[in-house]
Tab-separated table of C-alpha atoms in Angstrom:
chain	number	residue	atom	x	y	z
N	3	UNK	CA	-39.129	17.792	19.687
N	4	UNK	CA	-35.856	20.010	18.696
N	5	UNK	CA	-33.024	17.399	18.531
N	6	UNK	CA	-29.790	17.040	17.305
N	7	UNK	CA	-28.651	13.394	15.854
N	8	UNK	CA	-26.032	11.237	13.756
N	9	UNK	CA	-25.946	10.130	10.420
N	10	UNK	CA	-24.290	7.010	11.126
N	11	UNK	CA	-23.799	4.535	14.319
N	12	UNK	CA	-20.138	3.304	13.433
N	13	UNK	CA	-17.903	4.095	10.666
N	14	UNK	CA	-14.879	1.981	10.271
N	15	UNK	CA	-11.368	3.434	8.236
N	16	UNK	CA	-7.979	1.984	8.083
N	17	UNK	CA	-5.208	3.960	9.912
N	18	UNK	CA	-3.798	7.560	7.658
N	19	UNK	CA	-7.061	7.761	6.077
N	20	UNK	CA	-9.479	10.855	6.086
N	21	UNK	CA	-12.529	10.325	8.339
N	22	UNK	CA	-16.072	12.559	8.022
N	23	UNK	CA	-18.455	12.300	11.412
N	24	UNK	CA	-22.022	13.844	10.349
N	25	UNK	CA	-24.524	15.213	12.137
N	26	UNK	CA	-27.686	17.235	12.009
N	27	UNK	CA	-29.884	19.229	13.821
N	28	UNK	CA	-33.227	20.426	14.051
N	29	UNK	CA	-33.410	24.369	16.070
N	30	UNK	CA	-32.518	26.645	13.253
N	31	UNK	CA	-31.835	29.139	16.666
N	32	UNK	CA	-29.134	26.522	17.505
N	33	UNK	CA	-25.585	28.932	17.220
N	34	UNK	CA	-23.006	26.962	18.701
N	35	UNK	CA	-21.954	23.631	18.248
N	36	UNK	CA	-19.343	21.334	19.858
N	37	UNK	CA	-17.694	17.722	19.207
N	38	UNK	CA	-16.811	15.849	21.915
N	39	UNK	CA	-14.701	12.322	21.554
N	40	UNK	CA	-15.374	9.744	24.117
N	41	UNK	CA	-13.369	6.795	24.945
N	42	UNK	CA	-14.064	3.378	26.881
N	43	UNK	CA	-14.925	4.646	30.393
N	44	UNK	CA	-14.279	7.995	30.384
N	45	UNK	CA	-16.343	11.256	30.409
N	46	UNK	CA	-16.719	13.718	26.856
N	47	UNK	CA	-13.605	15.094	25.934
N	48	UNK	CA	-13.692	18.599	24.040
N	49	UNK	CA	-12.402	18.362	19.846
N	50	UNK	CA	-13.619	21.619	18.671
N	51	UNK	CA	-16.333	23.999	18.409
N	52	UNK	CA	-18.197	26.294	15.927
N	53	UNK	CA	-20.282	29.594	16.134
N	54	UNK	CA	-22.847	30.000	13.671
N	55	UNK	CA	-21.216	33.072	12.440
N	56	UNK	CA	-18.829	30.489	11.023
N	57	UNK	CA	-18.836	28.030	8.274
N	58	UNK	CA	-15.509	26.559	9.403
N	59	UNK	CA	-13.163	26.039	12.214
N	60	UNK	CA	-9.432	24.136	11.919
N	61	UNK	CA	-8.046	22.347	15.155
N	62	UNK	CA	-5.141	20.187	14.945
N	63	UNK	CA	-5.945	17.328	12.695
N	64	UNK	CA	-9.508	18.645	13.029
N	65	UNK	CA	-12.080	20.159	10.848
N	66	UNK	CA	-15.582	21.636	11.700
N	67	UNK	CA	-17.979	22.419	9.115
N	68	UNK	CA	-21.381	24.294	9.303
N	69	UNK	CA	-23.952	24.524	6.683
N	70	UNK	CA	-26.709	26.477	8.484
N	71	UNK	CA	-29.108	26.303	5.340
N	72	UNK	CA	-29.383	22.362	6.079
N	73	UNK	CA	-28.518	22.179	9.242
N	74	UNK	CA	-25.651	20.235	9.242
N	75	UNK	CA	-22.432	19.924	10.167
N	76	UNK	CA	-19.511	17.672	10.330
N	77	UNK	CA	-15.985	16.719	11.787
N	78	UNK	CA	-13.480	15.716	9.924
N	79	UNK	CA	-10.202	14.146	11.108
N	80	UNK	CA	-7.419	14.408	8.859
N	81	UNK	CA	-5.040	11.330	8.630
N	82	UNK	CA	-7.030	8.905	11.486
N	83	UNK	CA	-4.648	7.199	14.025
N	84	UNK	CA	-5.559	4.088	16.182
N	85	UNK	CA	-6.008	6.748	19.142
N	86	UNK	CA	-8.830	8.565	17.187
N	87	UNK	CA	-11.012	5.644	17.856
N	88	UNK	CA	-13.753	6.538	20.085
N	89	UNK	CA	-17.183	7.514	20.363
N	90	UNK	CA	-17.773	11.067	18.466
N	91	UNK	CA	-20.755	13.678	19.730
N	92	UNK	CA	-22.274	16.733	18.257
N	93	UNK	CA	-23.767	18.564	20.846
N	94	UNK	CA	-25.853	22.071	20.978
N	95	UNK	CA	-24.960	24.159	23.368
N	96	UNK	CA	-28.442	26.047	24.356
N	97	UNK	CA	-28.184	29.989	25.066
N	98	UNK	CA	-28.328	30.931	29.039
N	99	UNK	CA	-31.997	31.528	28.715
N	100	UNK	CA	-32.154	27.533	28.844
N	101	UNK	CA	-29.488	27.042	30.921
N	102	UNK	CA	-26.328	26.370	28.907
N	103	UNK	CA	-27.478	23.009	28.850
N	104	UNK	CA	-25.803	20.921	26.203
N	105	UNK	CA	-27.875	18.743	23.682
N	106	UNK	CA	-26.299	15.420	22.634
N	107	UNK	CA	-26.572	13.144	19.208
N	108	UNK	CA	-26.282	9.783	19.451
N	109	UNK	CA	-23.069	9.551	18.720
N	110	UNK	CA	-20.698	7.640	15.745
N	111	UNK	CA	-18.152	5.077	16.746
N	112	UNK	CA	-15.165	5.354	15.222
N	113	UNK	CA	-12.918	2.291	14.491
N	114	UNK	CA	-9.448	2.436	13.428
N	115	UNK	CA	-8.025	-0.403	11.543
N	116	UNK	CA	-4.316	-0.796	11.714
E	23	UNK	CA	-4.054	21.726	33.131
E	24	UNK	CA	-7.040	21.866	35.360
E	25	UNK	CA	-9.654	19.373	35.147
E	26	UNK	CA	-12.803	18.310	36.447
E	27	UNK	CA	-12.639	15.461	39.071
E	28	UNK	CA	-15.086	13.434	40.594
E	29	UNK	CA	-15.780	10.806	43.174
E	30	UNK	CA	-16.357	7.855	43.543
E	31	UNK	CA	-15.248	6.476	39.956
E	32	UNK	CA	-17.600	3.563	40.738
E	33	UNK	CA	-20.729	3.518	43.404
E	34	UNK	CA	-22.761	0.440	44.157
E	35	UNK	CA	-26.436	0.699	46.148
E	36	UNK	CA	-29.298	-0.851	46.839
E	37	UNK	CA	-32.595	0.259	45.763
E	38	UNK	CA	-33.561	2.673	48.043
E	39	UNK	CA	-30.988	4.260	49.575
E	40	UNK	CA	-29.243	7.350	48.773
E	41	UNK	CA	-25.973	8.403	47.100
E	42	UNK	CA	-24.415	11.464	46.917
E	43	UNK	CA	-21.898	11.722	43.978
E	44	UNK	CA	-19.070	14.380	44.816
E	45	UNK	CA	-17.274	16.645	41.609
E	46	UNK	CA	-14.934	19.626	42.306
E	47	UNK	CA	-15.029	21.500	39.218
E	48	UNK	CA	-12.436	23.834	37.780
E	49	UNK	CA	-11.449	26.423	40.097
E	50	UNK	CA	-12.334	29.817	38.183
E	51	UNK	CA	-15.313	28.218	36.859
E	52	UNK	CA	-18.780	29.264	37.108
E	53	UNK	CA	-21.355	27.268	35.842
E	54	UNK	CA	-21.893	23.456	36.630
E	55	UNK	CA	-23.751	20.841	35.342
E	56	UNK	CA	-24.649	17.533	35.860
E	57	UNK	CA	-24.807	15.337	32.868
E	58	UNK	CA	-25.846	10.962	32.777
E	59	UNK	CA	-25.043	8.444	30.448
E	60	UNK	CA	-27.220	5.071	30.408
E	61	UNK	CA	-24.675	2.356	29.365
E	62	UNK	CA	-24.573	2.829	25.293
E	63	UNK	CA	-26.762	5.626	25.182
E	64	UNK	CA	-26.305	9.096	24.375
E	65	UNK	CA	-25.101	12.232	27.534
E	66	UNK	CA	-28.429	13.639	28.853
E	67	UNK	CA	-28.480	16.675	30.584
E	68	UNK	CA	-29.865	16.504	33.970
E	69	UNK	CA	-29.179	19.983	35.798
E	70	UNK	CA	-27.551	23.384	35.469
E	71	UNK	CA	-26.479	25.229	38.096
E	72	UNK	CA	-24.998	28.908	38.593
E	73	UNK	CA	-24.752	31.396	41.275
E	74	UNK	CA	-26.163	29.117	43.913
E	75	UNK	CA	-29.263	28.130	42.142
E	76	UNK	CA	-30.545	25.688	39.293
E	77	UNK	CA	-30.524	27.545	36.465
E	78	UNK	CA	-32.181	24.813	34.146
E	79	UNK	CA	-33.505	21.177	34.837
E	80	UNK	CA	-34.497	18.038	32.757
E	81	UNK	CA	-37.502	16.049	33.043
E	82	UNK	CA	-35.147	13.384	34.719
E	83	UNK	CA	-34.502	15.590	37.418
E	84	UNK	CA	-36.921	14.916	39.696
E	85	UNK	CA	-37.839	15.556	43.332
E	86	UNK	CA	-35.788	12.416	43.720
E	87	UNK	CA	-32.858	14.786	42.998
E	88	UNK	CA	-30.544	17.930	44.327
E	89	UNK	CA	-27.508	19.342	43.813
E	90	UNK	CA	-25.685	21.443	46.431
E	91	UNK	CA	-22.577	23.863	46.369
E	92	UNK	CA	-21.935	23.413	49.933
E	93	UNK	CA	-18.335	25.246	49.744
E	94	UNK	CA	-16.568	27.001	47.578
E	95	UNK	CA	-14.916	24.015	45.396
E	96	UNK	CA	-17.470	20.907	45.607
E	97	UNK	CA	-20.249	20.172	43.546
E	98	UNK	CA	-22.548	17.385	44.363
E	99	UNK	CA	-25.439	15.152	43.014
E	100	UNK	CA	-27.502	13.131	45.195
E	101	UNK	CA	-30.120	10.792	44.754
E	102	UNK	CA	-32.637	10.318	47.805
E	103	UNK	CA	-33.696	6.720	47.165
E	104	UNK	CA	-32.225	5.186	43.925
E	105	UNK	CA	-34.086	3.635	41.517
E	106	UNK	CA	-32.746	0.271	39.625
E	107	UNK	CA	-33.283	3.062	36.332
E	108	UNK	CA	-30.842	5.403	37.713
E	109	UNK	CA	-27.897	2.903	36.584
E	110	UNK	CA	-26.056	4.893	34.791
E	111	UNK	CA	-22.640	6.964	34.426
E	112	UNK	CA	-22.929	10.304	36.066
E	113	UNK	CA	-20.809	13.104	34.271
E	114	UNK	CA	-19.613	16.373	36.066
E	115	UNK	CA	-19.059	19.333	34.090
E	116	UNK	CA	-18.269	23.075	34.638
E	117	UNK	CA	-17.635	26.528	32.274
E	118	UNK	CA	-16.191	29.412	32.948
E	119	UNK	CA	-18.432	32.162	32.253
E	120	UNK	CA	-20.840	33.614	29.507
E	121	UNK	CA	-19.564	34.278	25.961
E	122	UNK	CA	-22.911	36.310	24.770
E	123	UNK	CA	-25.915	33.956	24.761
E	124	UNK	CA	-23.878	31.189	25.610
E	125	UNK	CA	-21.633	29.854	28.330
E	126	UNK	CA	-17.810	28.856	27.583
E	127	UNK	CA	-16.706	25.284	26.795
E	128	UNK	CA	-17.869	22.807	29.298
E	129	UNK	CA	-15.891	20.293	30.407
E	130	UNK	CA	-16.295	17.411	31.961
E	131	UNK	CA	-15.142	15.122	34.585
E	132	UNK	CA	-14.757	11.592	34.242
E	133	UNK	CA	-17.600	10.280	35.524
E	134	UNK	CA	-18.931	8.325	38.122
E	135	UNK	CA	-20.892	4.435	37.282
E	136	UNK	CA	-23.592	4.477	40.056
E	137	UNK	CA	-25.178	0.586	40.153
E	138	UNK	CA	-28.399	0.046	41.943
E	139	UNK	CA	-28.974	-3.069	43.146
């Protein structure tokens, strides 16, 4: 079935580093995207999102990318601090004809060494 | 800034009985979803729900479910008679309206841990 899914499980980098969060989908009709970062005990919290009619979006410290050909995109955080460790989701948001519904990955955990 | 609330944070049951789990969404917001997390698993959708009606439903949601809107600021999940499987956190979310195909950013509350005993 259509999915969308992580590269990795947990990705580890030491604090002022650069950190890349992949992911990739499967519904070549898929044309909007959204990260969400998740901490201990508390519900998704919104990063950024893309429109397929984009290959890039810049957020504050934050960088979506969309390759459409491969279906892939990624999030990259620019200089990591210990409060950008958390759980990291892709998600597809569906059109209204399936309800809005989002479609999660798997999500990355992201550990940030002091 | 507004947010997405929900209660209780943390809801303990026996098997069998039934929970209601209570969100009040963001106030010009017009779509609402219901959204569960089994402990280290990925957010499953569950329900959508606009203009009074489901819009869109999982698998998961069975008959065992509903959701109700029953004024204008509440938003609630409940489960008639809980299954041990229905451990889980239960995420609130709401958007504001329809940006072409798609609806706006959803965002969600903070959750609520339902434990059946």
């Amino acid at each position: 079935g259509e999915s969308v899914g992580l590269h990795l499980p947990t990705l580890s980098v030491q604090e002022g580093d650069n950190s890349i969060i992949n992911c990739a989908y499967s519904n070549s009709a898929s044309d909007y995207f959204i990260w969400y970062k998740q901490e201990s005990g508390k519900g998704p919290q919104f990063i950024i999102d893309i429109r397929s009619n984009m290959d890039k979006r810049q957020g504050q410290r934050v960088t979506v990318l969309l390759n459409k050909t491969v279906k892939h995109l990624s999030l990259q955080i620019a200089a990591t601090q210990p409060g950008d460790s958390a759980v990291y989701f892709c998600a597809e948001n569906r059109p209204l004809d399936q309800g809005g519904k989002l479609i999660f990955g798997q999500g990355t955990e992201l550990s940030v060494k002091p | 800034e507004p947010e997405v609330t929900q209660t209780p944070s943390h809801q303990v049951t026996q098997m069998g009985q039934e929970v209601i789990l209570r969100c009040v969404p963001i106030s010009n917001h017009l779509y609402f979803y219901w959204y569960r997390q089994i402990l280290g698993q990925k957010v499953e959708f569950l329900v959508s729900f606009y203009n009074n009606e489901i819009s869109e439903k999982s698998e998961i949601f069975d008959d065992q479910f509903s959701v109700e809107r029953p004024d204008g600021s509440n938003f609630t999940l409940k489960i008639r008679s809980t299954k041990l499987e229905d451990s889980a956190m239960y995420f609130c979310a709401s958007s504001a309206r329809a940006g072409g195909r798609s609806t706006d950013t959803q965002y969600f509350g903070p959750g609520t841990r339902l434990t059946v005993l």
